[in-house]
Short mmCIF file of C-alpha atoms and ligand atoms in Angstrom, two decimals:
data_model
loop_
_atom_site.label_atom_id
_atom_site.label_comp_id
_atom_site.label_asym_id
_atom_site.label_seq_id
_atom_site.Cartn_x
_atom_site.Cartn_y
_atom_site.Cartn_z
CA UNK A 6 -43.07 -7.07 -51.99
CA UNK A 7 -46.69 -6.91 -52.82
CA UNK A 8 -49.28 -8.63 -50.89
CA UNK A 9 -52.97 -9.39 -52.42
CA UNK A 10 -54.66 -12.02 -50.38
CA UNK A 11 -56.97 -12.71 -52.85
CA UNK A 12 -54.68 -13.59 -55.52
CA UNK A 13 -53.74 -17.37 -56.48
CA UNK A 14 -50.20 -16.99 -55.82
CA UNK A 15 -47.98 -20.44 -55.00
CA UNK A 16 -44.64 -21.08 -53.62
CA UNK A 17 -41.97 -22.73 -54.45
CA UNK A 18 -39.71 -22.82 -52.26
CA UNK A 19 -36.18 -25.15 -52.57
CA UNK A 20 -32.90 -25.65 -50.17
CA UNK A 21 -31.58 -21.99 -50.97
CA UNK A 22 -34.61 -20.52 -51.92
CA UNK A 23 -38.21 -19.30 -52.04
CA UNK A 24 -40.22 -17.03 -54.66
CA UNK A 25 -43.76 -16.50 -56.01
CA UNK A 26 -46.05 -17.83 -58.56
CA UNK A 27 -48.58 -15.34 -58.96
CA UNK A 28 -51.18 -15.85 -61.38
CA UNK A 29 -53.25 -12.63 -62.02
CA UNK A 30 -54.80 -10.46 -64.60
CA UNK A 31 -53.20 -7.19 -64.88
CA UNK A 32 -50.07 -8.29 -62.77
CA UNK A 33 -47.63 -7.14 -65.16
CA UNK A 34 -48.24 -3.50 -64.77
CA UNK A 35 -46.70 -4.11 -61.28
CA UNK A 36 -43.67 -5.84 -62.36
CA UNK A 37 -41.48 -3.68 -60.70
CA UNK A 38 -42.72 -4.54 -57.18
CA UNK A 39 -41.25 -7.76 -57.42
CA UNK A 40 -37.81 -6.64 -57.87
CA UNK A 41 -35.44 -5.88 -54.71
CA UNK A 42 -34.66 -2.27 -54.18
CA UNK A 43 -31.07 -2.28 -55.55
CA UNK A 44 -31.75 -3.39 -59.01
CA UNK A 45 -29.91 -2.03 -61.17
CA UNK A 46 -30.30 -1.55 -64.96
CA UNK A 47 -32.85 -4.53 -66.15
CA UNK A 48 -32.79 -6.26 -69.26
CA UNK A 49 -35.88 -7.86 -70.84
CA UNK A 50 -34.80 -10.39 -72.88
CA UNK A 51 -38.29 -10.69 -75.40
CA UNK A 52 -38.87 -11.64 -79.29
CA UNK A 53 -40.22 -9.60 -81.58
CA UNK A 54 -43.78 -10.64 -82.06
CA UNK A 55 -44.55 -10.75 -78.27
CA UNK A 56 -42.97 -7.49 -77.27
CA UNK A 57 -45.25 -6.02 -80.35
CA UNK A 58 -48.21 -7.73 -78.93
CA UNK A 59 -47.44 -6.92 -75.12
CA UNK A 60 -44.52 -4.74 -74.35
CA UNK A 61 -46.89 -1.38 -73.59
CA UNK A 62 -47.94 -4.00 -70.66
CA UNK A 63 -44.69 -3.28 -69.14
CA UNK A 64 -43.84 -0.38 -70.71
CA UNK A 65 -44.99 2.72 -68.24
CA UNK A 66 -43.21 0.76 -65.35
CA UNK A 67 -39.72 0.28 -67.34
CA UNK A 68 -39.65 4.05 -68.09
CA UNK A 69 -39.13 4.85 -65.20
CA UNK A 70 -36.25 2.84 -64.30
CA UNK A 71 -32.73 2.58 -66.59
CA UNK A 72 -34.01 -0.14 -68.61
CA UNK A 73 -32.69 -1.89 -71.95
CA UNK A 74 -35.04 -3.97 -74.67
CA UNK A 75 -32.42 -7.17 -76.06
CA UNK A 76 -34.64 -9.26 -78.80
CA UNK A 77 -33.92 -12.60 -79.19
CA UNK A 78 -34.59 -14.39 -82.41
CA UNK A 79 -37.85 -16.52 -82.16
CA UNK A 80 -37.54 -20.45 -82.96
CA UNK A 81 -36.02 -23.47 -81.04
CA UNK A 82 -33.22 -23.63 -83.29
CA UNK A 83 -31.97 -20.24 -82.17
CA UNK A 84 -31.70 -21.67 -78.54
CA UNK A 85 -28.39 -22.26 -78.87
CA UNK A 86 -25.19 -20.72 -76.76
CA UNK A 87 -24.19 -18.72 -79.69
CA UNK A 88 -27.33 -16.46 -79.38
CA UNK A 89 -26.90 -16.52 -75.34
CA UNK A 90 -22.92 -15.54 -76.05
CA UNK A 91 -24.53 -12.68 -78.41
CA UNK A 92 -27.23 -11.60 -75.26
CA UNK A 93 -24.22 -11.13 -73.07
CA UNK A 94 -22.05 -9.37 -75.37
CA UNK A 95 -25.05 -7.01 -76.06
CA UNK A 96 -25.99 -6.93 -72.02
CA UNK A 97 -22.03 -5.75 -71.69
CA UNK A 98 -22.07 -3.15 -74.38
CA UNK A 99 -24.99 -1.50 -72.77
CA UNK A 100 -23.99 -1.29 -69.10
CA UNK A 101 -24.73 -4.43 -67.46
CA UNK A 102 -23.00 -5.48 -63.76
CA UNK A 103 -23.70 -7.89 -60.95
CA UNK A 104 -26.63 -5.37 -60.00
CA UNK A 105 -28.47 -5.75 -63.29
CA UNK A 106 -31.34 -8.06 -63.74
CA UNK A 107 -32.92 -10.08 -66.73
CA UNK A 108 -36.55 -10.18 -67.40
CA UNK A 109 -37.52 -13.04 -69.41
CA UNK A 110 -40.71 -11.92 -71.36
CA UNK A 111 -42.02 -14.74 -73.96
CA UNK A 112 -42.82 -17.90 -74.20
CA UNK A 113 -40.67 -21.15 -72.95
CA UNK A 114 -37.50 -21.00 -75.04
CA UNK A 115 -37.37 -17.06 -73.82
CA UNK A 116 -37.73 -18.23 -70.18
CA UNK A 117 -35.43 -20.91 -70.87
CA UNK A 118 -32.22 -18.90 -72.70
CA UNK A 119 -33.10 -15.60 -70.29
CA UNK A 120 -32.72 -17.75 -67.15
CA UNK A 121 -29.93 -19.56 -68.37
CA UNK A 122 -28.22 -15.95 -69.69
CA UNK A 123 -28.92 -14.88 -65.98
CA UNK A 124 -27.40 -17.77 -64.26
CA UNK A 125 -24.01 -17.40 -66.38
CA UNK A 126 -23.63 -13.63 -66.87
CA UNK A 127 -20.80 -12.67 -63.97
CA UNK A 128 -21.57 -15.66 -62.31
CA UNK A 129 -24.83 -14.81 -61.71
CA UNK A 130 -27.85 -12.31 -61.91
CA UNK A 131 -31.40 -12.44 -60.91
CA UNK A 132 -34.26 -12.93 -63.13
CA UNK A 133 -37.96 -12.27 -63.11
CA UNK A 134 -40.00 -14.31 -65.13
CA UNK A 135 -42.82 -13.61 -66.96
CA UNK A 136 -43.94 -16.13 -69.51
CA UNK A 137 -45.97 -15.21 -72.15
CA UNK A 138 -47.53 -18.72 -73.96
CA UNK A 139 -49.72 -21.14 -71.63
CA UNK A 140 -46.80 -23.55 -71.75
CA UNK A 141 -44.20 -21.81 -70.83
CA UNK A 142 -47.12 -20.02 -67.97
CA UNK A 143 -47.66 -23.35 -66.17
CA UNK A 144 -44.68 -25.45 -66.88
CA UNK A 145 -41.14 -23.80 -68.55
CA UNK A 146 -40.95 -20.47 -66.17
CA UNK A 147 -41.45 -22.75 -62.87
CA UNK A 148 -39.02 -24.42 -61.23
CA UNK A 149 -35.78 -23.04 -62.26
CA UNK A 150 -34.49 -25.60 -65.19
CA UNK A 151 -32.85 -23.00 -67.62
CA UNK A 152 -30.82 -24.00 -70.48
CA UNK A 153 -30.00 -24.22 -74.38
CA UNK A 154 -29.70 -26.65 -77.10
CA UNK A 155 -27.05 -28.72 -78.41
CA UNK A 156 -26.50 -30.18 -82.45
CA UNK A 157 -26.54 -33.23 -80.72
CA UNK A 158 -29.81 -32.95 -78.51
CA UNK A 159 -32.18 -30.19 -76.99
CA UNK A 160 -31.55 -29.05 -73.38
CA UNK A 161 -28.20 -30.73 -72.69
CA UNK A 162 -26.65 -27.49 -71.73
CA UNK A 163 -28.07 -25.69 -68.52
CA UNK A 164 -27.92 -24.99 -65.02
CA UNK A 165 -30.69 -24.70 -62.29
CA UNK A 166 -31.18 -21.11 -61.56
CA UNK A 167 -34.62 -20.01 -59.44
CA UNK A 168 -36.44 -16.51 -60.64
CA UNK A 169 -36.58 -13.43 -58.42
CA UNK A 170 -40.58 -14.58 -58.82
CA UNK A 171 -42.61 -16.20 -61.97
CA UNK A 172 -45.44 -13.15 -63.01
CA UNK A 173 -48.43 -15.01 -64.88
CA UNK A 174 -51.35 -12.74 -66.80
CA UNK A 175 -53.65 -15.06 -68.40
CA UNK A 176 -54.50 -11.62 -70.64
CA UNK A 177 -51.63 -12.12 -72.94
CA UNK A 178 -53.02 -15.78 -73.95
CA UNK A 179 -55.39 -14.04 -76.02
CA UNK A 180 -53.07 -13.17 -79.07
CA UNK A 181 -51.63 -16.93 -79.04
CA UNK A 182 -52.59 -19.19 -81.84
CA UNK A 183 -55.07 -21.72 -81.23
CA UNK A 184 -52.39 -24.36 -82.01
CA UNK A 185 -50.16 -22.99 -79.53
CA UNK A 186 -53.00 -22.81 -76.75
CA UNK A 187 -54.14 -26.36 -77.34
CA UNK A 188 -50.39 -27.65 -77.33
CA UNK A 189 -49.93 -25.83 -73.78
CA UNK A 190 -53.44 -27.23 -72.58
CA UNK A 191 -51.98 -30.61 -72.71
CA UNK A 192 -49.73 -30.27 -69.94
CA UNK A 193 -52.12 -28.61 -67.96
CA UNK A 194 -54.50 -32.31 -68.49
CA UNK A 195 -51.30 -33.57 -68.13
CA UNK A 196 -51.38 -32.13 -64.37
CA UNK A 197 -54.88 -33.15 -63.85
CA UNK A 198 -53.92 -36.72 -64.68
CA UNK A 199 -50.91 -36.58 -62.01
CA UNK A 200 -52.18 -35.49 -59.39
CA UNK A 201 -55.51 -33.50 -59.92
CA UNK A 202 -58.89 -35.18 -60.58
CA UNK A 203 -60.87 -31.66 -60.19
CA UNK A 204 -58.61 -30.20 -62.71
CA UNK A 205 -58.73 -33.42 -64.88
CA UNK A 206 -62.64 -32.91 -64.48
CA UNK A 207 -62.62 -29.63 -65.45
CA UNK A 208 -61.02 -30.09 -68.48
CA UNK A 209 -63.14 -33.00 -68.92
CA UNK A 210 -66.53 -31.33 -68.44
CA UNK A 211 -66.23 -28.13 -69.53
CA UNK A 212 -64.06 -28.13 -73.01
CA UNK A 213 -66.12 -25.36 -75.23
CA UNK A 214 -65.38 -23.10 -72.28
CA UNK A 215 -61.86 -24.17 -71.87
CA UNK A 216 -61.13 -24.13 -75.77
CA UNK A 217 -62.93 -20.47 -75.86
CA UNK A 218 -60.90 -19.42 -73.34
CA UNK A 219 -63.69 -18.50 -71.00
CA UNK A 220 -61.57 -16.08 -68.38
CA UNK A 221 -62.92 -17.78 -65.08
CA UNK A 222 -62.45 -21.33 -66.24
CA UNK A 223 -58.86 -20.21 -67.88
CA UNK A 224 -57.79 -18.63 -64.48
CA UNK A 225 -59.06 -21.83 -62.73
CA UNK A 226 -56.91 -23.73 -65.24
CA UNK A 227 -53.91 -22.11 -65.05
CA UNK A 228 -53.99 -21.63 -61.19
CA UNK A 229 -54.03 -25.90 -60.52
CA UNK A 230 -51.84 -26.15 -63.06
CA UNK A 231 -49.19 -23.90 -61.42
CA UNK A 232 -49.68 -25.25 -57.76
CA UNK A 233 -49.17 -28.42 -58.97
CA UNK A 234 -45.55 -27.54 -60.33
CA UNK A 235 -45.00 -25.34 -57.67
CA UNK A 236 -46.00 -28.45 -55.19
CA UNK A 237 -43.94 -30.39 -57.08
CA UNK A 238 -40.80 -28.34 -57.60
CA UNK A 239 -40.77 -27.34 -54.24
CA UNK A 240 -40.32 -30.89 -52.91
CA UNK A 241 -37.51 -32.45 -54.96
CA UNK A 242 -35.92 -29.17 -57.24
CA UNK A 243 -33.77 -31.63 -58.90
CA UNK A 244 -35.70 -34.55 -60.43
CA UNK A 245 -35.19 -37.56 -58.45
CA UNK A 246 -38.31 -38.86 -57.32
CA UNK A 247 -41.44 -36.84 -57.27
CA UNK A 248 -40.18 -34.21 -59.54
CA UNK A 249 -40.30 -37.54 -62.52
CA UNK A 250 -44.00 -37.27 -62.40
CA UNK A 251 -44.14 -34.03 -64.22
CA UNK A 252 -42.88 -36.39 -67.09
CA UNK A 253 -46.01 -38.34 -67.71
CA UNK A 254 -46.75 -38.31 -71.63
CA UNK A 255 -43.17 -37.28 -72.34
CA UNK A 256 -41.06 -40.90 -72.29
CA UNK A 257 -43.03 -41.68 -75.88
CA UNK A 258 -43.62 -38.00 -76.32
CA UNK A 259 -39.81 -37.14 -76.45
CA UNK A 260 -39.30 -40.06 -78.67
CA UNK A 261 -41.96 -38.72 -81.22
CA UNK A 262 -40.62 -35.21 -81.20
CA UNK A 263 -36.52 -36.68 -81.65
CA UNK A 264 -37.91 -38.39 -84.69
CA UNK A 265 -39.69 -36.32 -86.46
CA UNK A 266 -36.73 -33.75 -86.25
CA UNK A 267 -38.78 -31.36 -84.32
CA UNK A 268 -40.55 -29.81 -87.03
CA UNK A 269 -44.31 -32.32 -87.28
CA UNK A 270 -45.49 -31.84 -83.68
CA UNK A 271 -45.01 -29.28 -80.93
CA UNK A 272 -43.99 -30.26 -77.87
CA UNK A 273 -47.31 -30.41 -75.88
CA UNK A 274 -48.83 -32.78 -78.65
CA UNK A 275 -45.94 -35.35 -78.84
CA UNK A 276 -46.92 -35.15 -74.87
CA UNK A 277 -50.78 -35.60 -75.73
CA UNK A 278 -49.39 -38.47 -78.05
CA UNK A 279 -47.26 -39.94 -75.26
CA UNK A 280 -50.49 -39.75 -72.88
CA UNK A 281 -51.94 -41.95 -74.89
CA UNK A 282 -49.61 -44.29 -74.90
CA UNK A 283 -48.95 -44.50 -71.50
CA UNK A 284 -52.67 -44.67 -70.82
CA UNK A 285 -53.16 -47.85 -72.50
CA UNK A 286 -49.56 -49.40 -71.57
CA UNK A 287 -51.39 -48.52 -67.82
CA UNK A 288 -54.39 -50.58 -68.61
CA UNK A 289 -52.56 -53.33 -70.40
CA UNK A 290 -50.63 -54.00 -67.81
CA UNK A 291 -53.89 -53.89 -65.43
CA UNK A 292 -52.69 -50.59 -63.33
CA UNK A 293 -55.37 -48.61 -64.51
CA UNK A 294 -59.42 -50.05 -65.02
CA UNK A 295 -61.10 -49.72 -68.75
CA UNK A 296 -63.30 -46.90 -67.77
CA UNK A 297 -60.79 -44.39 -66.24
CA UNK A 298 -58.34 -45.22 -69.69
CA UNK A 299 -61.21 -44.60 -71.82
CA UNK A 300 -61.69 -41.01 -70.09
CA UNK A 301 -58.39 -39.75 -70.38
CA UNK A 302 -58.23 -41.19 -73.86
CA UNK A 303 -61.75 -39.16 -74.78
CA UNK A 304 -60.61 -36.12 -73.05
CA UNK A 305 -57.13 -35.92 -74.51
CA UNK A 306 -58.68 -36.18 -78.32
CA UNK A 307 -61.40 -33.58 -77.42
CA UNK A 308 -58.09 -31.28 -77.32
CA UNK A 309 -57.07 -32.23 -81.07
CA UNK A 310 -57.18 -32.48 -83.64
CA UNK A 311 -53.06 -34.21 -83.10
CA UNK A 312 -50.80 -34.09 -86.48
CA UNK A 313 -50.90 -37.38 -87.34
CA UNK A 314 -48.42 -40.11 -85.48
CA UNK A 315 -49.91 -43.14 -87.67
CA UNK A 316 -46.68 -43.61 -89.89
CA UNK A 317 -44.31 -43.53 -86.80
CA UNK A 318 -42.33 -46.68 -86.28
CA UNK A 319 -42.81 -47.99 -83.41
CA UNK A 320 -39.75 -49.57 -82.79
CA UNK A 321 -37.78 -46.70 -84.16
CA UNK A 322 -39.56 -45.09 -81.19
CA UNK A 323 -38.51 -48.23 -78.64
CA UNK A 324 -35.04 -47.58 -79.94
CA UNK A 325 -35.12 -43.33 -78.95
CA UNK A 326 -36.19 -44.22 -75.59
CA UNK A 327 -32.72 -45.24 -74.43
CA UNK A 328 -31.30 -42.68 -75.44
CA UNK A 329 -33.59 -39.92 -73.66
CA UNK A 330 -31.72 -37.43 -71.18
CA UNK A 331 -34.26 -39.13 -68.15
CA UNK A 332 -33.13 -42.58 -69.20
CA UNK A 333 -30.80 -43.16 -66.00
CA UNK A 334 -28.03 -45.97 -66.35
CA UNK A 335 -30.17 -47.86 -70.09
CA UNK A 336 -33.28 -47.85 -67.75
CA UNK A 337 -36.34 -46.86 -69.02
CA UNK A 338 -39.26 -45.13 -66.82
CA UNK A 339 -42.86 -44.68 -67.40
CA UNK A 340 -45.07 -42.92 -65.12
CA UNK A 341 -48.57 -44.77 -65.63
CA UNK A 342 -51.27 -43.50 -64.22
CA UNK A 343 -52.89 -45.82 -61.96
CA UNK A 344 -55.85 -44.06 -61.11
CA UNK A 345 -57.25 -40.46 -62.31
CA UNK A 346 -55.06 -38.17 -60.14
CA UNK A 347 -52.15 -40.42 -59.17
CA UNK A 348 -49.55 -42.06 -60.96
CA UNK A 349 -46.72 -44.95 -60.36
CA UNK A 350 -43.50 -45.20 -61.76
CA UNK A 351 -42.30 -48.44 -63.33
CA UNK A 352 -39.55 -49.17 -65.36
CA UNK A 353 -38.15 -52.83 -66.81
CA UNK A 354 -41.80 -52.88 -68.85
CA UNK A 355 -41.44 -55.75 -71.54
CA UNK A 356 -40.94 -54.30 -74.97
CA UNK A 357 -43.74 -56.13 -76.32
CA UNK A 358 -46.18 -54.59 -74.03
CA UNK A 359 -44.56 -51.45 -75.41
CA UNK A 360 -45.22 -51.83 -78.55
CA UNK A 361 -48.20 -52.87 -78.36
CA UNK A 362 -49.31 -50.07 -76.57
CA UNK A 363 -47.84 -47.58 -79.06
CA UNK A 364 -49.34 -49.20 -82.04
CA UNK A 365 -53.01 -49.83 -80.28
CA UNK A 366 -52.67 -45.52 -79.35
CA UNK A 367 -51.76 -45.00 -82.74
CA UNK A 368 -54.51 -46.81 -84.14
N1 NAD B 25 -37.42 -25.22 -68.29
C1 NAD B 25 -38.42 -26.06 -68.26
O1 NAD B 25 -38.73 -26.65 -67.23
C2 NAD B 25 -39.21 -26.28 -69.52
C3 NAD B 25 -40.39 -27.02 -69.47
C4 NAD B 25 -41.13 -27.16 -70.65
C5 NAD B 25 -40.67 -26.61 -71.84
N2 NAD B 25 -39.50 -25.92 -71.86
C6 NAD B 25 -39.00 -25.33 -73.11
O2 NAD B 25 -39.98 -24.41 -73.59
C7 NAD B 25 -39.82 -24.26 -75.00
C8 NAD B 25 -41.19 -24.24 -75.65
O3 NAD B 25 -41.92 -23.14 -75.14
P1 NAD B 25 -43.25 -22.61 -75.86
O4 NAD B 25 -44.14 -23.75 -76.15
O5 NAD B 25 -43.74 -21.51 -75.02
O6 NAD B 25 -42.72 -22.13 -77.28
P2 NAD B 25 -42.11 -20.73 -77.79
O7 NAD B 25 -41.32 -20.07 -76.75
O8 NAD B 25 -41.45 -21.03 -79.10
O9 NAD B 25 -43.43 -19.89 -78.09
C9 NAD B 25 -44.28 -20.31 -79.12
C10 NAD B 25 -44.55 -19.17 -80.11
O10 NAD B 25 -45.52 -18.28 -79.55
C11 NAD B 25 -45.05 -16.93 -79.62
N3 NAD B 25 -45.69 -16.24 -78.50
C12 NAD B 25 -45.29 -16.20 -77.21
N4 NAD B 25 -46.21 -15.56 -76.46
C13 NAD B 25 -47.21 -15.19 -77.29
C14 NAD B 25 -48.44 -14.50 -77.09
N5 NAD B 25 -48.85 -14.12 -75.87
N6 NAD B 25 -49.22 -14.27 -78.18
C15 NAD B 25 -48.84 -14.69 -79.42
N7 NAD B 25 -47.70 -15.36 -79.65
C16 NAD B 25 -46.89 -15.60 -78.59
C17 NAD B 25 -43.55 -17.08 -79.57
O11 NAD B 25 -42.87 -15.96 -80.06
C18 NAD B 25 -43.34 -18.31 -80.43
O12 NAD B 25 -43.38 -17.99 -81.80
C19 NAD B 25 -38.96 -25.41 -75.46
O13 NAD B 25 -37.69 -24.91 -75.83
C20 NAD B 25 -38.84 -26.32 -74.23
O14 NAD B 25 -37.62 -27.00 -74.18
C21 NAD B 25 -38.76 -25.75 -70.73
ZN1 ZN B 26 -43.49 -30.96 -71.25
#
């Protein structure tokens, strides 16, 4: 395995396990120094658009190994076990065994359906990650939660499975669509909020650079952003206590995107929506002071414009949140930030408070 000193690169290291974050330009040319000496045949799992874009990146190094290209349709309603079934059957006709190895190469719902194909196919293969949208750079490729949709809800079929390591080149965010960007900058604030203040600062302070995607502040960015998860993942891989952080913005911001069906917002603005929200429930219910609320409210909109949430019910909303895959035995959990840079967790919140909170955020 390669060792650069100088390079952010953050564990995450669970029960069974331990692996590399490594955020660096360039990286992906040595892709194949992150793979164990008896791989076999690999197979990058990719979509269209981004292997056009960014597959000479990792071209020279896959020629010289026994190496297969599978393309997976883009869109989340393709991330659905008939398309992994269809990935295996293809992974089968072209060699594959238990020494093969998937490469997930794209943004979140790659990472997600290639680690999930890897932790299924013969029991079990490794995969190397290398996510290709900001999103799925500082939040789907880390931590090892793989999995497809259902018709009856999104990521209710999956498995835990950790990556060989998570390979993170900040170059390949300059072909994604500003929408895109912005979307996956919200969960990067939504770090900063957590557990950050620098990074919350930074994104505070310095927003033309940030939107421009200035290479030293991106870096900077992305780096926090990923020790943060890594941090996170590392202590509590399955989501019981710490690990419930990461969903700040996402109680209300899962409710907005079941809703709307998916199609009106993208995941990291229901989020920025759902920040909102739990900002002000925060200050209504006195855990957080005016001033800090008003900052994380000013510096979430500077990362708009948001598709509008204005017609949204808000007790159609109340209604979603009990049935939300984190909802644990009808009770629901915010994490409110009490501070800038820590949150609590508090459930059994009055529904009046809310509501209140949703329609004040929505105003
Ligand atoms: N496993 C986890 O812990 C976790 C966490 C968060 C989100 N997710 C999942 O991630 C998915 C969303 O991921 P996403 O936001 O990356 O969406 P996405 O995978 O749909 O990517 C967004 C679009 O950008 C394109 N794209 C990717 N890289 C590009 C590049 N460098 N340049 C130009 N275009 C590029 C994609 O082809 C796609 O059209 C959801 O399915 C969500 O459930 C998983
Ligand atoms: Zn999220």
């Amino acid at each position: 395995m390669v060792q650069r000193d100088h390079v952010p690169r953050f564990e995450v290291k669970t029960k069974h396990h331990a692996y590399q974050n490594v955020v660096q330009r360039g990286i992906l040319r040595d892709f194949f120094e992150f793979l164990p000496a008896t791989a076999g045949k690999l197979f990058v799992v990719t979509t269209k658009d981004v292997w056009d874009l960014h597959g000479s990146r990792i071209q020279n190094a896959l020629d010289q190994h026994d190496s297969q290209i599978l393309f997976f349709p883009q869109g989340e309603q393709n991330k659905r076990l008939s398309c992994l079934e269809e990935l295996a059957e293809q992974m089968v006709a072209h060699g594959a065994d238990r020494t093969s190895i998937v490469i997930g190469f794209g943004g979140g719902i790659v990472t997600d359906v290639s680690g999930f194909l890897a932790a299924i196919f013969m029991r079990g293969v490794p995969v190397l990650q290398i996510p290709t949208t900001l999103l799925a750079q500082v939040d789907a490729a880390i931590g090892g939660k793989t999995g497809v949709n259902l018709a009856s809800g999104k990521n209710l079929i999956g498995s835990f499975h950790q990556p060989l390591a998570v390979l993170i080149d900040p170059e390949v965010l300059s072909t994604l669509s500003d929408r895109e960007y912005r979307a996956g900058l919200f969960e990067v604030l939504k770090c900063g909020i957590i557990r950050d203040a620098a990074l919350f600062e930074l994104l505070e302070d310095r927003a033309p650079d940030v939107l421009d995607r200035n290479p030293q502040v991106l870096d900077q960015l992305i780096a926090a952003a990923v020790r943060i998860k890594a941090e996170v993942v590392s202590t509590d891989e399955r989501e019981t206590d710490l690990r419930r952080i990461l969903n700040f913005g996402h109680t209300i911001g899962h409710a907005i995107e079941a809703v709307t069906e998916y199609v009106r917002f993208l995941h990291g603005e229901a989020v920025a929506w759902g920040m909102l929200c739990a900002t002000r429930l925060a200050e209504l219910l006195a855990i957080l002071n005016r001033t800090e609320a008003a900052r994380i409210k000013n510096t979430v909109l500077r990362y708009g414009p948001l598709p509008v949430a204005q017609d949204l019910d808000p007790d159609c909303l109340i209604s979603r949140l009990a049935s939300d895959k984190k909802t644990l035995q009808g009770k629901v959990h915010f994490v409110l930030p009490s501070s800038i840079g820590q949150v609590k967790i508090v459930s059994g919140i009055d529904q009046s408070l809310i509501r209140q909170a949703i329609m004040d955020s929505f105003q």
